Amino acid sequence: MQTDFVHESRPGRVVFAAGARTRLLEEVDRLGLHRLIVVCTPEQVGLAEELTSPLGHRIAELHPHATMHVPVAVASKAIARSREIGADGCVAIGGGSAIGLAKGIAKDTGLPIVALPTTYAGSEMTPVWGLSDAGRKTTGRDPRVLPVTVLYDPQLTLTLPPAFSVTSGLNALAHSAEALYAPDGSPITALIAAESVRALAGALPRLVTDPRDIDARSAALYGAWLAGSVLGSTTMSLHHKLCHILGGTFDLPHAETHTAVLPHVLAVNLPAAPQARTALETALGTADPANHLFHLAKDLGAEMSLRTLGMPDNGLRTVIDQAVAAPYANPTPIAEGDLRHILSNALIGAAPTTRPAG
Ligand code: NAD
């Protein structure tokens, strides 16, 4: 057991229930908010209208312009609209993109965020913001961007296509896996992370069999909530670093990239992180967590080849150069050969193997 640690709890209210979306007015009332800007992606505008209609005149603006990675220009427009309409709060409905835009607004204006997540990405539980400009993504931490209230309604995830449910679930699982060997983890974050892995890995096969299985949807969303909370309270390592570089450099899809990379990083990291390995072995019921997760994702239909996801074969060098250039946390030092090993296996979608000798 870890006996030397610092643990800091983050503020935030969570309402978790099938049907929690109908409590939005109650929660907004509780916060005393009267002029809200609602953000979502263009695809989810119908859902946003439906969920916010009970709020009537309190909705000052429905702003359906969220896109992946929060381009600075998109955030600037949303910030300007928030000011023009005199908003006193922001409601985010959707996945990491919608919540990311709400964070872009909150970072600048300090507006409180009420979030209704519809994927398993977990951004709603973190004080981490991200903005992209000309192919470069900048991230940072600011307590003001952490949503004050999160309404988790598993019914909102019933429409998530099975393939995206799997990759989004693996995206969440990656947060928990890396929290298990985070340099600033604690016994509390380890408990939360292990429970999250157990819930997610158990739910994903059931979701693929029946995407409308509300118990499985609840278990996956519960796992995603826990994963988001450890993502917010610990420092992520090599896996998140590589996914950040891959996404930024080749515009690869976020959840799918996490899914394809995670088993390879775990194969290299877990031998150096015995407590994390034991926790994952127990949570997954396997002696080989890296291969278990690879086959779980692949058998559930996930694309495991970065090449198929859009990474060019000659892109390895760029990723390696960026990874060695910037420092990041990791349970074991990673040499250039390890990076090549991880990335070349992930490029072709091969099963993970431990690091090369020497
Ligand atoms: P997303 O929010 O971009 O959603 C992907 C697509 O799925 C969108 O078209 C969206 O409209 C649609 N969608 C969302 N929920 C749906 C549902 N229930 N049914 C049908 N369609 C639905 O994807 P994401 O993976 O949730 O988020 C990725 C983004 O979040 C990335 O930009 C990533 O960097 C960011 N992120 C940030 C943090 C953080 O802590 N700051 C954490 C995780 C992810």
CSV table of N, CA and C and ligand atoms in Angstrom, one decimal, residues 41 43-44 68-70 94-98 103 118-123 126 128-130 137 156-161 164 168 171 175 231 254-255, ligand 1:
chain,number,residue,atom,x,y,z
A,41,THR,N,-22.6,20.5,-30.0
A,41,THR,CA,-22.1,20.4,-31.4
A,41,THR,C,-23.4,20.6,-32.3
A,43,GLU,N,-24.5,18.7,-34.3
A,43,GLU,CA,-25.3,17.4,-34.4
A,43,GLU,C,-26.3,17.2,-33.2
A,44,GLN,N,-25.9,17.9,-32.1
A,44,GLN,CA,-26.8,17.7,-30.9
A,44,GLN,C,-27.7,18.9,-30.6
A,68,MET,N,-14.4,19.5,-32.3
A,68,MET,CA,-13.3,18.8,-31.7
A,68,MET,C,-12.1,19.8,-31.4
A,69,HIS,N,-11.5,19.7,-30.3
A,69,HIS,CA,-10.2,20.4,-29.9
A,69,HIS,C,-10.4,21.9,-29.7
A,70,VAL,N,-11.6,22.4,-29.7
A,70,VAL,CA,-11.9,23.8,-29.4
A,70,VAL,C,-10.9,24.8,-30.1
A,94,GLY,N,-23.2,17.4,-24.2
A,94,GLY,CA,-22.5,16.6,-25.2
A,94,GLY,C,-21.2,16.0,-24.7
A,95,GLY,N,-20.3,15.7,-25.6
A,95,GLY,CA,-19.1,15.0,-25.2
A,95,GLY,C,-18.0,16.0,-24.9
A,96,GLY,N,-16.7,15.6,-25.0
A,96,GLY,CA,-15.6,16.4,-24.7
A,96,GLY,C,-15.5,17.7,-25.5
A,97,SER,N,-16.1,17.7,-26.7
A,97,SER,CA,-16.0,18.9,-27.6
A,97,SER,C,-16.9,20.0,-27.0
A,98,ALA,N,-18.2,19.6,-26.7
A,98,ALA,CA,-19.1,20.6,-26.1
A,98,ALA,C,-18.6,21.1,-24.7
A,103,LYS,N,-15.6,25.2,-21.3
A,103,LYS,CA,-14.4,25.5,-20.6
A,103,LYS,C,-13.7,26.7,-21.2
A,118,THR,N,-22.5,13.3,-22.7
A,118,THR,CA,-23.2,12.3,-23.5
A,118,THR,C,-22.2,11.3,-24.0
A,119,THR,N,-20.9,11.4,-23.6
A,119,THR,CA,-19.9,10.4,-24.0
A,119,THR,C,-19.2,10.0,-22.7
A,120,TYR,N,-18.1,9.2,-22.9
A,120,TYR,CA,-17.4,8.7,-21.7
A,120,TYR,C,-16.0,9.4,-21.6
A,121,ALA,N,-15.8,10.5,-22.3
A,121,ALA,CA,-14.5,11.2,-22.3
A,121,ALA,C,-14.0,11.7,-21.0
A,122,GLY,N,-14.9,12.2,-20.1
A,122,GLY,CA,-14.6,12.5,-18.7
A,122,GLY,C,-14.2,14.0,-18.5
A,123,SER,N,-14.2,14.8,-19.5
A,123,SER,CA,-13.7,16.2,-19.4
A,123,SER,C,-14.5,17.0,-18.3
A,126,THR,N,-12.8,17.5,-14.9
A,126,THR,CA,-11.4,18.0,-14.8
A,126,THR,C,-11.3,19.5,-14.9
A,128,VAL,N,-9.0,20.8,-16.5
A,128,VAL,CA,-8.1,21.0,-17.7
A,128,VAL,C,-8.8,21.5,-18.9
A,129,TRP,N,-8.3,22.6,-19.5
A,129,TRP,CA,-8.9,23.2,-20.7
A,129,TRP,C,-7.9,22.9,-21.8
A,130,GLY,N,-8.4,23.0,-23.0
A,130,GLY,CA,-7.6,22.8,-24.2
A,130,GLY,C,-8.1,23.7,-25.3
A,137,LYS,N,-2.2,22.3,-30.2
A,137,LYS,CA,-3.1,22.3,-29.1
A,137,LYS,C,-2.4,22.7,-27.8
A,156,LEU,N,-28.9,9.5,-21.9
A,156,LEU,CA,-28.4,10.4,-22.9
A,156,LEU,C,-27.3,9.6,-23.7
A,157,THR,N,-26.8,8.5,-23.2
A,157,THR,CA,-25.8,7.8,-24.0
A,157,THR,C,-26.4,6.6,-24.8
A,158,LEU,N,-27.7,6.5,-24.8
A,158,LEU,CA,-28.3,5.3,-25.5
A,158,LEU,C,-28.1,5.5,-27.0
A,159,THR,N,-27.9,6.7,-27.5
A,159,THR,CA,-27.7,7.0,-28.9
A,159,THR,C,-26.3,6.9,-29.4
A,160,LEU,N,-25.4,6.7,-28.4
A,160,LEU,CA,-24.0,6.6,-28.8
A,160,LEU,C,-23.8,5.3,-29.6
A,161,PRO,N,-23.3,5.4,-30.9
A,161,PRO,CA,-23.1,4.2,-31.7
A,161,PRO,C,-22.2,3.2,-30.9
A,164,PHE,N,-18.4,3.7,-31.2
A,164,PHE,CA,-17.9,4.9,-30.5
A,164,PHE,C,-18.0,4.7,-29.0
A,168,SER,N,-14.8,5.3,-26.8
A,168,SER,CA,-15.0,6.3,-25.8
A,168,SER,C,-14.8,5.7,-24.4
A,171,ASN,N,-11.2,5.2,-24.0
A,171,ASN,CA,-10.6,6.5,-23.7
A,171,ASN,C,-10.7,6.8,-22.1
A,175,HIS,N,-7.6,6.8,-18.8
A,175,HIS,CA,-7.4,7.8,-17.7
A,175,HIS,C,-7.1,7.0,-16.4
A,231,LEU,N,-8.6,11.5,-13.8
A,231,LEU,CA,-7.9,12.3,-14.8
A,231,LEU,C,-7.7,13.7,-14.3
A,254,HIS,N,-9.9,11.3,-31.5
A,254,HIS,CA,-9.5,11.3,-30.1
A,254,HIS,C,-9.6,9.9,-29.4
A,255,ALA,N,-10.9,9.5,-29.3
A,255,ALA,CA,-11.2,8.2,-28.6
A,255,ALA,C,-10.5,7.0,-29.3
B,1,NAD,P1,-16.9,14.6,-29.1
B,1,NAD,O1,-17.5,15.4,-28.0
B,1,NAD,O2,-16.2,15.4,-30.2
B,1,NAD,O3,-18.1,13.8,-29.7
B,1,NAD,C1,-17.9,13.0,-30.9
B,1,NAD,C2,-19.2,13.1,-31.8
B,1,NAD,O4,-20.2,12.3,-31.2
B,1,NAD,C3,-19.7,14.5,-32.0
B,1,NAD,O5,-20.2,14.6,-33.3
B,1,NAD,C4,-20.9,14.5,-31.1
B,1,NAD,O6,-21.9,15.4,-31.5
B,1,NAD,C5,-21.4,13.0,-31.1
B,1,NAD,N1,-22.0,12.6,-29.9
B,1,NAD,C6,-21.7,12.9,-28.6
B,1,NAD,N2,-22.5,12.3,-27.7
B,1,NAD,C7,-23.4,11.5,-28.5
B,1,NAD,C8,-24.5,10.7,-28.2
B,1,NAD,N3,-24.8,10.4,-26.9
B,1,NAD,N4,-25.1,10.1,-29.2
B,1,NAD,C9,-24.8,10.3,-30.5
B,1,NAD,N5,-23.8,11.1,-30.9
B,1,NAD,C10,-23.1,11.7,-29.8
B,1,NAD,O7,-16.0,13.4,-28.6
B,1,NAD,P2,-15.4,13.1,-27.2
B,1,NAD,O8,-14.6,11.9,-27.4
B,1,NAD,O9,-16.4,13.0,-26.1
B,1,NAD,O10,-14.5,14.3,-26.8
B,1,NAD,C11,-13.2,14.5,-27.5
B,1,NAD,C12,-12.7,15.9,-27.1
B,1,NAD,O11,-12.7,16.1,-25.7
B,1,NAD,C13,-11.2,16.1,-27.6
B,1,NAD,O12,-11.1,17.4,-28.1
B,1,NAD,C14,-10.4,15.9,-26.3
B,1,NAD,O13,-9.2,16.5,-26.3
B,1,NAD,C15,-11.4,16.5,-25.3
B,1,NAD,N6,-11.2,16.0,-23.9
B,1,NAD,C16,-10.8,16.8,-22.9
B,1,NAD,C17,-10.6,16.4,-21.6
B,1,NAD,C18,-10.2,17.4,-20.6
B,1,NAD,O14,-10.1,17.0,-19.4
B,1,NAD,N7,-10.0,18.7,-20.9
B,1,NAD,C19,-10.8,15.1,-21.3
B,1,NAD,C20,-11.2,14.2,-22.3
B,1,NAD,C21,-11.4,14.6,-23.6
